[in-house]
């Protein structure tokens, strides 16, 4: 569902150029909304959210050695918890299976080889893919939770600042031989032919 920009929430989108928000996609609220937003951004259909989970699970399993050595997702409970979130396929997801900001954000970036931004009320982060291959795109998908629900935001062409890079990205790039694209995410202009899809996980942190 497409709705108007977040006119009523300017204080909670301080890291985004509010005047440039051209549309807000509101997915079904069934506990899978974060994955539904990714599905909309990647595949053009929110109902492909299970396909998104399958994609992410494959990367989580295939790169288990790296994730364990780097401790990006921890080694025991945290990794197992993420595995349970990604593998859950019920029609309605309880809160323990919702899209988690840090872990799912980084895993999504690694899976789709594109930057993911997550904007909370008081902090915004950008997750850069920890990979040796070239990015699929440098356009970012931004994430932000609001009232325990996720939205997909579209921006007009604009210049803006990117949020803080999550985890110890530069150190991990150096340690594991990944290409460091930190310099690409300072100030940039979105390409005129593409509306920037921002996966906005806009969650009130009360």
PDB file of C-alpha atoms in Angstrom:
ATOM      1  CA  UNK A   1       0.000   0.000   0.000  1.00  0.00           C
ATOM      2  CA  UNK A   2       1.394   3.410  -0.995  1.00  0.00           C
ATOM      3  CA  UNK A   3       0.751   6.281   1.369  1.00  0.00           C
ATOM      4  CA  UNK A   4       1.927   9.878   1.705  1.00  0.00           C
ATOM      5  CA  UNK A   5       5.256  10.742   3.369  1.00  0.00           C
ATOM      6  CA  UNK A   6       5.609  10.735   7.146  1.00  0.00           C
ATOM      7  CA  UNK A   7       4.354  14.306   7.657  1.00  0.00           C
ATOM      8  CA  UNK A   8       3.392  13.459  11.236  1.00  0.00           C
ATOM      9  CA  UNK A   9       6.790  12.005  12.143  1.00  0.00           C
ATOM     10  CA  UNK A  10       9.440  14.605  11.198  1.00  0.00           C
ATOM     11  CA  UNK A  11      11.193  14.339  14.560  1.00  0.00           C
ATOM     12  CA  UNK A  12      11.725  10.631  14.048  1.00  0.00           C
ATOM     13  CA  UNK A  13      13.217  10.936  10.578  1.00  0.00           C
ATOM     14  CA  UNK A  14      15.873  13.520  11.372  1.00  0.00           C
ATOM     15  CA  UNK A  15      18.536  11.524   9.505  1.00  0.00           C
ATOM     16  CA  UNK A  16      16.549  11.598   6.241  1.00  0.00           C
ATOM     17  CA  UNK A  17      15.777  14.579   3.961  1.00  0.00           C
ATOM     18  CA  UNK A  18      12.062  14.704   4.784  1.00  0.00           C
ATOM     19  CA  UNK A  19      11.268  17.154   1.995  1.00  0.00           C
ATOM     20  CA  UNK A  20      12.576  14.631  -0.526  1.00  0.00           C
ATOM     21  CA  UNK A  21      10.430  11.695   0.617  1.00  0.00           C
ATOM     22  CA  UNK A  22       8.146  10.980  -2.334  1.00  0.00           C
ATOM     23  CA  UNK A  23       6.346   7.882  -1.141  1.00  0.00           C
ATOM     24  CA  UNK A  24       5.868   5.430   1.705  1.00  0.00           C
ATOM     25  CA  UNK A  25       5.060   1.770   1.152  1.00  0.00           C
ATOM     26  CA  UNK A  26       3.087   0.190   4.000  1.00  0.00           C
ATOM     27  CA  UNK A  27       3.308  -3.642   3.934  1.00  0.00           C
ATOM     28  CA  UNK A  28       0.985  -6.106   5.615  1.00  0.00           C
ATOM     29  CA  UNK A  29       1.329  -6.098   9.387  1.00  0.00           C
ATOM     30  CA  UNK A  30       1.745  -9.782  10.183  1.00  0.00           C
ATOM     31  CA  UNK A  31       5.103  -9.803  11.931  1.00  0.00           C
ATOM     32  CA  UNK A  32       6.895 -10.331   8.615  1.00  0.00           C
ATOM     33  CA  UNK A  33       6.735  -6.654   7.606  1.00  0.00           C
ATOM     34  CA  UNK A  34      10.503  -6.117   7.679  1.00  0.00           C
ATOM     35  CA  UNK A  35      11.046  -9.002   5.301  1.00  0.00           C
ATOM     36  CA  UNK A  36       8.042  -7.864   3.242  1.00  0.00           C
ATOM     37  CA  UNK A  37       9.708  -4.476   2.759  1.00  0.00           C
ATOM     38  CA  UNK A  38      12.873  -6.173   1.571  1.00  0.00           C
ATOM     39  CA  UNK A  39      10.835  -8.321  -0.796  1.00  0.00           C
ATOM     40  CA  UNK A  40       9.165  -5.217  -2.216  1.00  0.00           C
ATOM     41  CA  UNK A  41      12.531  -3.492  -2.686  1.00  0.00           C
ATOM     42  CA  UNK A  42      14.333  -6.519  -4.145  1.00  0.00           C
ATOM     43  CA  UNK A  43      11.640  -8.435  -6.020  1.00  0.00           C
ATOM     44  CA  UNK A  44       8.899  -5.842  -6.437  1.00  0.00           C
ATOM     45  CA  UNK A  45       6.356  -7.879  -4.461  1.00  0.00           C
ATOM     46  CA  UNK A  46       6.056  -7.967  -0.680  1.00  0.00           C
ATOM     47  CA  UNK A  47       4.528 -11.450  -0.837  1.00  0.00           C
ATOM     48  CA  UNK A  48       7.947 -12.780  -1.847  1.00  0.00           C
ATOM     49  CA  UNK A  49       9.151 -12.302   1.738  1.00  0.00           C
ATOM     50  CA  UNK A  50       9.706 -16.043   2.150  1.00  0.00           C
ATOM     51  CA  UNK A  51      12.007 -15.938  -0.859  1.00  0.00           C
ATOM     52  CA  UNK A  52      13.940 -13.194   0.928  1.00  0.00           C
ATOM     53  CA  UNK A  53      14.240 -15.390   4.007  1.00  0.00           C
ATOM     54  CA  UNK A  54      15.471 -18.284   1.869  1.00  0.00           C
ATOM     55  CA  UNK A  55      18.097 -16.034   0.271  1.00  0.00           C
ATOM     56  CA  UNK A  56      19.275 -14.822   3.660  1.00  0.00           C
ATOM     57  CA  UNK A  57      19.362 -18.313   5.144  1.00  0.00           C
ATOM     58  CA  UNK A  58      21.578 -19.554   2.313  1.00  0.00           C
ATOM     59  CA  UNK A  59      24.101 -16.785   2.990  1.00  0.00           C
ATOM     60  CA  UNK A  60      23.906 -17.320   6.754  1.00  0.00           C
ATOM     61  CA  UNK A  61      24.748 -21.012   6.312  1.00  0.00           C
ATOM     62  CA  UNK A  62      27.294 -20.628   3.493  1.00  0.00           C
ATOM     63  CA  UNK A  63      29.235 -17.947   5.410  1.00  0.00           C
ATOM     64  CA  UNK A  64      28.941 -19.461   8.867  1.00  0.00           C
ATOM     65  CA  UNK A  65      32.726 -19.713   9.266  1.00  0.00           C
ATOM     66  CA  UNK A  66      33.167 -16.000   8.591  1.00  0.00           C
ATOM     67  CA  UNK A  67      30.299 -14.979  10.865  1.00  0.00           C
ATOM     68  CA  UNK A  68      31.635 -17.134  13.676  1.00  0.00           C
ATOM     69  CA  UNK A  69      35.250 -15.961  13.296  1.00  0.00           C
ATOM     70  CA  UNK A  70      34.235 -12.303  13.032  1.00  0.00           C
ATOM     71  CA  UNK A  71      31.621 -12.652  15.790  1.00  0.00           C
ATOM     72  CA  UNK A  72      29.363 -10.322  13.790  1.00  0.00           C
ATOM     73  CA  UNK A  73      26.362 -12.323  14.981  1.00  0.00           C
ATOM     74  CA  UNK A  74      28.023 -13.876  17.998  1.00  0.00           C
ATOM     75  CA  UNK A  75      28.873 -17.564  18.142  1.00  0.00           C
ATOM     76  CA  UNK A  76      26.188 -19.257  20.204  1.00  0.00           C
ATOM     77  CA  UNK A  77      22.851 -17.857  21.301  1.00  0.00           C
ATOM     78  CA  UNK A  78      22.904 -14.851  18.953  1.00  0.00           C
ATOM     79  CA  UNK A  79      23.674 -16.890  15.852  1.00  0.00           C
ATOM     80  CA  UNK A  80      21.057 -19.484  16.800  1.00  0.00           C
ATOM     81  CA  UNK A  81      18.493 -16.753  17.458  1.00  0.00           C
ATOM     82  CA  UNK A  82      19.100 -15.231  14.013  1.00  0.00           C
ATOM     83  CA  UNK A  83      18.779 -18.679  12.444  1.00  0.00           C
ATOM     84  CA  UNK A  84      15.377 -19.125  14.112  1.00  0.00           C
ATOM     85  CA  UNK A  85      14.183 -15.703  12.901  1.00  0.00           C
ATOM     86  CA  UNK A  86      15.174 -16.396   9.309  1.00  0.00           C
ATOM     87  CA  UNK A  87      13.785 -19.939   9.277  1.00  0.00           C
ATOM     88  CA  UNK A  88      10.402 -19.056  10.809  1.00  0.00           C
ATOM     89  CA  UNK A  89       7.653 -19.517   8.206  1.00  0.00           C
ATOM     90  CA  UNK A  90       4.382 -19.261  10.121  1.00  0.00           C
ATOM     91  CA  UNK A  91       1.599 -17.071   8.698  1.00  0.00           C
ATOM     92  CA  UNK A  92       1.913 -14.600  11.579  1.00  0.00           C
ATOM     93  CA  UNK A  93       5.234 -14.019  13.327  1.00  0.00           C
ATOM     94  CA  UNK A  94       5.456 -13.486  17.109  1.00  0.00           C
ATOM     95  CA  UNK A  95       7.779 -10.665  18.205  1.00  0.00           C
ATOM     96  CA  UNK A  96      10.746 -12.999  18.779  1.00  0.00           C
ATOM     97  CA  UNK A  97      10.741 -13.706  15.026  1.00  0.00           C
ATOM     98  CA  UNK A  98      10.559 -10.111  13.816  1.00  0.00           C
ATOM     99  CA  UNK A  99      13.265  -8.582  11.615  1.00  0.00           C
ATOM    100  CA  UNK A 100      16.065  -7.655  14.037  1.00  0.00           C
ATOM    101  CA  UNK A 101      17.817  -4.377  13.360  1.00  0.00           C
ATOM    102  CA  UNK A 102      21.491  -5.258  13.733  1.00  0.00           C
ATOM    103  CA  UNK A 103      21.674  -8.900  12.704  1.00  0.00           C
ATOM    104  CA  UNK A 104      19.073  -8.911   9.925  1.00  0.00           C
ATOM    105  CA  UNK A 105      20.340  -5.564   8.662  1.00  0.00           C
ATOM    106  CA  UNK A 106      23.883  -6.837   8.160  1.00  0.00           C
ATOM    107  CA  UNK A 107      22.757 -10.183   6.788  1.00  0.00           C
ATOM    108  CA  UNK A 108      20.470  -8.459   4.269  1.00  0.00           C
ATOM    109  CA  UNK A 109      23.338  -6.223   3.120  1.00  0.00           C
ATOM    110  CA  UNK A 110      25.596  -9.252   2.660  1.00  0.00           C
ATOM    111  CA  UNK A 111      22.865 -11.249   0.922  1.00  0.00           C
ATOM    112  CA  UNK A 112      21.878  -8.639  -1.651  1.00  0.00           C
ATOM    113  CA  UNK A 113      25.299  -6.998  -1.912  1.00  0.00           C
ATOM    114  CA  UNK A 114      23.890  -3.553  -1.325  1.00  0.00           C
ATOM    115  CA  UNK A 115      23.948  -1.028   1.538  1.00  0.00           C
ATOM    116  CA  UNK A 116      21.123  -1.191   4.079  1.00  0.00           C
ATOM    117  CA  UNK A 117      20.245   1.722   6.353  1.00  0.00           C
ATOM    118  CA  UNK A 118      18.327   1.388   9.593  1.00  0.00           C
ATOM    119  CA  UNK A 119      16.891   4.503  11.196  1.00  0.00           C
ATOM    120  CA  UNK A 120      15.761   4.405  14.797  1.00  0.00           C
ATOM    121  CA  UNK A 121      14.320   7.327  16.695  1.00  0.00           C
ATOM    122  CA  UNK A 122      17.662   8.266  18.258  1.00  0.00           C
ATOM    123  CA  UNK A 123      20.204   6.619  15.988  1.00  0.00           C
ATOM    124  CA  UNK A 124      20.708   5.682  12.350  1.00  0.00           C
ATOM    125  CA  UNK A 125      23.141   3.079  10.994  1.00  0.00           C
ATOM    126  CA  UNK A 126      24.213   1.959   7.560  1.00  0.00           C
ATOM    127  CA  UNK A 127      25.227  -1.664   6.957  1.00  0.00           C
ATOM    128  CA  UNK A 128      27.768  -2.125   4.183  1.00  0.00           C
ATOM    129  CA  UNK A 129      28.177  -5.571   2.590  1.00  0.00           C
ATOM    130  CA  UNK A 130      31.129  -7.486   3.996  1.00  0.00           C
ATOM    131  CA  UNK A 131      32.047  -9.191   0.731  1.00  0.00           C
ATOM    132  CA  UNK A 132      34.923  -9.473  -1.723  1.00  0.00           C
ATOM    133  CA  UNK A 133      32.695  -9.140  -4.795  1.00  0.00           C
ATOM    134  CA  UNK A 134      31.524  -5.849  -6.244  1.00  0.00           C
ATOM    135  CA  UNK A 135      28.266  -4.474  -4.869  1.00  0.00           C
ATOM    136  CA  UNK A 136      25.140  -5.175  -6.918  1.00  0.00           C
ATOM    137  CA  UNK A 137      24.197  -1.515  -6.407  1.00  0.00           C
ATOM    138  CA  UNK A 138      25.390   1.440  -4.375  1.00  0.00           C
ATOM    139  CA  UNK A 139      21.820   2.664  -3.941  1.00  0.00           C
ATOM    140  CA  UNK A 140      20.844   2.130  -0.345  1.00  0.00           C
ATOM    141  CA  UNK A 141      17.870   0.369   1.174  1.00  0.00           C
ATOM    142  CA  UNK A 142      17.247   2.116   4.497  1.00  0.00           C
ATOM    143  CA  UNK A 143      15.684   0.533   7.538  1.00  0.00           C
ATOM    144  CA  UNK A 144      13.795   2.190  10.343  1.00  0.00           C
ATOM    145  CA  UNK A 145      11.140   0.820  12.805  1.00  0.00           C
ATOM    146  CA  UNK A 146       8.023   2.827  13.755  1.00  0.00           C
ATOM    147  CA  UNK A 147       5.409   1.524  16.188  1.00  0.00           C
ATOM    148  CA  UNK A 148       6.751  -2.004  15.671  1.00  0.00           C
ATOM    149  CA  UNK A 149       6.108  -1.801  11.935  1.00  0.00           C
ATOM    150  CA  UNK A 150       8.329  -1.412   8.888  1.00  0.00           C
ATOM    151  CA  UNK A 151       7.916   0.882   5.877  1.00  0.00           C
ATOM    152  CA  UNK A 152       9.599   1.239   2.502  1.00  0.00           C
ATOM    153  CA  UNK A 153      10.491   4.831   1.671  1.00  0.00           C
ATOM    154  CA  UNK A 154      11.185   6.352  -1.731  1.00  0.00           C
ATOM    155  CA  UNK A 155      13.270   9.508  -2.100  1.00  0.00           C
ATOM    156  CA  UNK A 156      13.555  12.022  -4.900  1.00  0.00           C
ATOM    157  CA  UNK A 157      16.982  12.812  -6.282  1.00  0.00           C
ATOM    158  CA  UNK A 158      18.856  14.637  -3.532  1.00  0.00           C
ATOM    159  CA  UNK A 159      22.112  15.148  -1.693  1.00  0.00           C
ATOM    160  CA  UNK A 160      22.277  13.841   1.844  1.00  0.00           C
ATOM    161  CA  UNK A 161      24.543  12.571   4.584  1.00  0.00           C
ATOM    162  CA  UNK A 162      24.713   8.858   5.313  1.00  0.00           C
ATOM    163  CA  UNK A 163      24.452   7.530   8.858  1.00  0.00           C
ATOM    164  CA  UNK A 164      27.191   5.890  10.935  1.00  0.00           C
ATOM    165  CA  UNK A 165      28.595   2.650   9.498  1.00  0.00           C
ATOM    166  CA  UNK A 166      27.571  -0.332  11.636  1.00  0.00           C
ATOM    167  CA  UNK A 167      29.928  -2.770  13.356  1.00  0.00           C
ATOM    168  CA  UNK A 168      33.701  -2.398  12.946  1.00  0.00           C
ATOM    169  CA  UNK A 169      33.380  -2.402   9.190  1.00  0.00           C
ATOM    170  CA  UNK A 170      36.812  -1.043   8.282  1.00  0.00           C
ATOM    171  CA  UNK A 171      38.650  -3.347  10.678  1.00  0.00           C
ATOM    172  CA  UNK A 172      36.725  -6.393   9.422  1.00  0.00           C
ATOM    173  CA  UNK A 173      37.414  -5.428   5.790  1.00  0.00           C
ATOM    174  CA  UNK A 174      41.122  -5.276   6.539  1.00  0.00           C
ATOM    175  CA  UNK A 175      41.134  -8.490   8.579  1.00  0.00           C
ATOM    176  CA  UNK A 176      39.154 -10.584   6.083  1.00  0.00           C
ATOM    177  CA  UNK A 177      40.272  -9.011   2.804  1.00  0.00           C
ATOM    178  CA  UNK A 178      36.997  -7.294   1.848  1.00  0.00           C
ATOM    179  CA  UNK A 179      36.941  -4.184  -0.333  1.00  0.00           C
ATOM    180  CA  UNK A 180      36.406  -1.133   1.874  1.00  0.00           C
ATOM    181  CA  UNK A 181      33.789   1.197   0.366  1.00  0.00           C
ATOM    182  CA  UNK A 182      33.651   3.593   3.310  1.00  0.00           C
ATOM    183  CA  UNK A 183      34.619   6.548   1.111  1.00  0.00           C
ATOM    184  CA  UNK A 184      31.547   6.026  -1.075  1.00  0.00           C
ATOM    185  CA  UNK A 185      29.191   6.847   1.766  1.00  0.00           C
ATOM    186  CA  UNK A 186      30.024  10.370   2.762  1.00  0.00           C
ATOM    187  CA  UNK A 187      28.002  12.747   0.608  1.00  0.00           C
ATOM    188  CA  UNK A 188      26.328  11.638  -2.590  1.00  0.00           C
ATOM    189  CA  UNK A 189      23.539  12.366  -5.019  1.00  0.00           C
ATOM    190  CA  UNK A 190      21.030   9.711  -5.934  1.00  0.00           C
ATOM    191  CA  UNK A 191      20.956   8.881  -9.631  1.00  0.00           C
ATOM    192  CA  UNK A 192      18.262  10.802 -11.511  1.00  0.00           C
ATOM    193  CA  UNK A 193      16.858   7.737 -13.259  1.00  0.00           C
ATOM    194  CA  UNK A 194      16.369   5.811 -10.031  1.00  0.00           C
ATOM    195  CA  UNK A 195      14.166   6.568  -7.061  1.00  0.00           C
ATOM    196  CA  UNK A 196      16.117   5.582  -3.989  1.00  0.00           C
ATOM    197  CA  UNK A 197      14.408   2.740  -2.164  1.00  0.00           C
ATOM    198  CA  UNK A 198      14.835   3.182   1.524  1.00  0.00           C
ATOM    199  CA  UNK A 199      13.757   0.216   3.569  1.00  0.00           C
ATOM    200  CA  UNK A 200      12.574   2.064   6.604  1.00  0.00           C
ATOM    201  CA  UNK A 201      12.327   0.110   9.764  1.00  0.00           C
ATOM    202  CA  UNK A 202      10.816   2.920  11.792  1.00  0.00           C
ATOM    203  CA  UNK A 203      10.469   1.576  15.306  1.00  0.00           C
ATOM    204  CA  UNK A 204       9.501   3.696  18.284  1.00  0.00           C
ATOM    205  CA  UNK A 205      11.951   3.010  21.048  1.00  0.00           C
ATOM    206  CA  UNK A 206       9.967   3.946  24.099  1.00  0.00           C
TER     207      UNK A 206
END
